[in-house]
Backbone as a chain_set.jsonl record, in Angstrom:
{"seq": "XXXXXXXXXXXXXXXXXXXXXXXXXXXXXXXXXXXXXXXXXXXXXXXXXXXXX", "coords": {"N": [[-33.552, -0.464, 32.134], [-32.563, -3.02, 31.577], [-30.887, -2.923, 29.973], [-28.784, -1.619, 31.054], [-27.925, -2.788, 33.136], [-27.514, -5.392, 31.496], [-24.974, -4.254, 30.196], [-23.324, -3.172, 32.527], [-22.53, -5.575, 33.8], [-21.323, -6.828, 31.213], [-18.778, -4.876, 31.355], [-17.981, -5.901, 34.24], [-17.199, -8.583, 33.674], [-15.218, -7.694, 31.259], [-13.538, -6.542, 33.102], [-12.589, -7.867, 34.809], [-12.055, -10.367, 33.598], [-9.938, -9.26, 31.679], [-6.975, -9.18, 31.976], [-6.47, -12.243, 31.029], [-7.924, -12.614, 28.948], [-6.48, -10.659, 27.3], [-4.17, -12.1, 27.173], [-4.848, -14.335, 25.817], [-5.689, -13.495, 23.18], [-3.08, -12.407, 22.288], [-1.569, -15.349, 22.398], [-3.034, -16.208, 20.273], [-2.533, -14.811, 18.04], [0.307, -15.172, 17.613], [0.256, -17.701, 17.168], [-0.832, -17.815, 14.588], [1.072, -16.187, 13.644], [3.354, -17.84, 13.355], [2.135, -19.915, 12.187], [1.473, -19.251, 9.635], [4.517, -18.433, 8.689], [5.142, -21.037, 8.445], [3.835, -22.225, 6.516], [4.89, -20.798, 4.306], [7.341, -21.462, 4.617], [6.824, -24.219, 3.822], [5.892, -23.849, 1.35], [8.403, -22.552, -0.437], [9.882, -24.462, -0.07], [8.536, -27.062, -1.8], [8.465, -25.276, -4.252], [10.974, -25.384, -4.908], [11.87, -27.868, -5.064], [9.812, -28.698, -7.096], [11.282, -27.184, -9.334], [13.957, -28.263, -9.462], [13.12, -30.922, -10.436]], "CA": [[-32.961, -1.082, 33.315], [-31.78, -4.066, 31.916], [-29.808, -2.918, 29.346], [-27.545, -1.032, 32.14], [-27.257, -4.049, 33.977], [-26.268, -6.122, 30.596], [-23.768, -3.171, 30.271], [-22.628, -3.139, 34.038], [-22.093, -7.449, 33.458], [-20.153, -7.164, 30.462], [-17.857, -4.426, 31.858], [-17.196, -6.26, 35.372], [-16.746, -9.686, 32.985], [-14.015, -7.04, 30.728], [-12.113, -5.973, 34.226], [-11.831, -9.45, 35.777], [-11.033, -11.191, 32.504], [-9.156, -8.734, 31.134], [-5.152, -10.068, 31.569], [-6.784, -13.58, 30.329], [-8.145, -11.994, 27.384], [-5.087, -10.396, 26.195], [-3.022, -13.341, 27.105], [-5.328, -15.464, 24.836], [-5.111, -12.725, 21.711], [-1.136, -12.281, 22.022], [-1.036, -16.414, 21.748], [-3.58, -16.565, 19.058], [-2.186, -14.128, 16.613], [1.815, -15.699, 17.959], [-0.002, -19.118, 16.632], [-1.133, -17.875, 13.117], [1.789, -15.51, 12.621], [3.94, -18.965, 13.427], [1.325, -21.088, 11.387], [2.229, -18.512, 8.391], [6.214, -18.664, 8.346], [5.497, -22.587, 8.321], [3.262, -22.139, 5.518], [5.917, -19.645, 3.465], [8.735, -21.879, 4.441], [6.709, -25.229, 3.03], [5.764, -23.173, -0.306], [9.61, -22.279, -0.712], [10.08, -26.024, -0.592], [7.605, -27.024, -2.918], [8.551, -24.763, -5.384], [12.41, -25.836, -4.768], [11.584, -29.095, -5.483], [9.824, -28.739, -8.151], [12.439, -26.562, -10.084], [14.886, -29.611, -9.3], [12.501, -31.785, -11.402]], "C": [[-32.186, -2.354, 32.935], [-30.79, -4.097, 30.822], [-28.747, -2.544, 30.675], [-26.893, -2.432, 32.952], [-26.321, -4.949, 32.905], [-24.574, -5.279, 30.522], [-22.54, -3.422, 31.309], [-21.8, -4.55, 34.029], [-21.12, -7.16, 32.847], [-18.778, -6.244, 31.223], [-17.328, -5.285, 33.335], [-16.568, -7.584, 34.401], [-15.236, -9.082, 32.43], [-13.127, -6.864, 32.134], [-12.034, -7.218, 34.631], [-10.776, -10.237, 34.885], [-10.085, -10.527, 31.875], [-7.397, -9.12, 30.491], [-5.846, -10.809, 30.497], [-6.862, -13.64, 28.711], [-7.373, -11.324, 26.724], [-4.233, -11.514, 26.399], [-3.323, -13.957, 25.923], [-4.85, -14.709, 23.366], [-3.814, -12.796, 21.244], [-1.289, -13.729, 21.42], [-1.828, -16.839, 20.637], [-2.868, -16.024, 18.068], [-0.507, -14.489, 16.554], [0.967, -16.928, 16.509], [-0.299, -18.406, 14.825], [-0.184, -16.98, 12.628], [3.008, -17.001, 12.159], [3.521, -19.632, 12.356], [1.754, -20.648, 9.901], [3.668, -18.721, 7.803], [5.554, -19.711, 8.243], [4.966, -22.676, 7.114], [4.268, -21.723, 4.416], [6.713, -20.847, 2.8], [8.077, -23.606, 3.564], [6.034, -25.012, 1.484], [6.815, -23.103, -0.609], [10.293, -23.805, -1.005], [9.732, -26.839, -1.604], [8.269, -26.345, -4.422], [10.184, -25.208, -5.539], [12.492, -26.972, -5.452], [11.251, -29.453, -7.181], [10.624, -28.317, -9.702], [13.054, -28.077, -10.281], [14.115, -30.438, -10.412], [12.778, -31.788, -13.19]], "O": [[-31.316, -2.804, 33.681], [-29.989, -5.019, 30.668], [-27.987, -3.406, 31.116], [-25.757, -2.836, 33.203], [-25.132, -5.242, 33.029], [-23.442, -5.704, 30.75], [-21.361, -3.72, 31.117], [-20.585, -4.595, 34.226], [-20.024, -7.112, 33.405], [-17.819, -6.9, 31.629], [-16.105, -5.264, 33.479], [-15.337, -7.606, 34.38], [-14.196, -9.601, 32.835], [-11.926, -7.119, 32.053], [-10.853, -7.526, 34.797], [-9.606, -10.594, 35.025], [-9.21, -11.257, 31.409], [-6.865, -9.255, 29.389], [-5.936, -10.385, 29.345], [-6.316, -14.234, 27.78], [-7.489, -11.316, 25.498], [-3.48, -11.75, 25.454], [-2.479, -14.179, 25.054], [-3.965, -15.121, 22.615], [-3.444, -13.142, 20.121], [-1.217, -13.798, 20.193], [-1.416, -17.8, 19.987], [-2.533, -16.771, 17.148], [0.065, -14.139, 15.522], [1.144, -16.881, 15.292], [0.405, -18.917, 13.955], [-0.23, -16.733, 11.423], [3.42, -17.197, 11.016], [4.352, -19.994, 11.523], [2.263, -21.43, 9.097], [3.905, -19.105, 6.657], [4.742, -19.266, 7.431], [5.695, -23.333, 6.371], [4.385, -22.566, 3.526], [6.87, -21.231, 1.641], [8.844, -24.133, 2.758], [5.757, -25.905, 0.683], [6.801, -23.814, -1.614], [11.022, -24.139, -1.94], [10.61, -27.34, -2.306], [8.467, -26.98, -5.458], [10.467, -25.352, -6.728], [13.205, -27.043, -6.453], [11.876, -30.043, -8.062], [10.577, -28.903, -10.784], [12.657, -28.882, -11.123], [14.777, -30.548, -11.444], [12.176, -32.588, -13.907]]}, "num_chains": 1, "name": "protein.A"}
């Protein structure tokens, strides 16, 4: 009995929150594909630099 109910919970929690919770994923994985290029592009610098030396 009280698994079903934990069950029944999480699923009404999944349909209410649902949008929210993909909104949040989309801008998390936006933020670390973003956070990446910035990463790339300040390795490409770095190594630019150092060449120059």
């Amino acid at each position: 009995m009280t698994t079903a109910f934990i069950v029944i919970a999480l699923a009404l929690i999944i349909i209410y929150a649902g949008p929210t919770l993909l909104f949040i994923c989309v801008g998390y994985a936006d933020y670390l594909l973003e956070r990446r290029r910035h990463m790339i592009a300040l390795k490409h610098v770095v190594k630019r630099r150092s060449d120059e030396l």
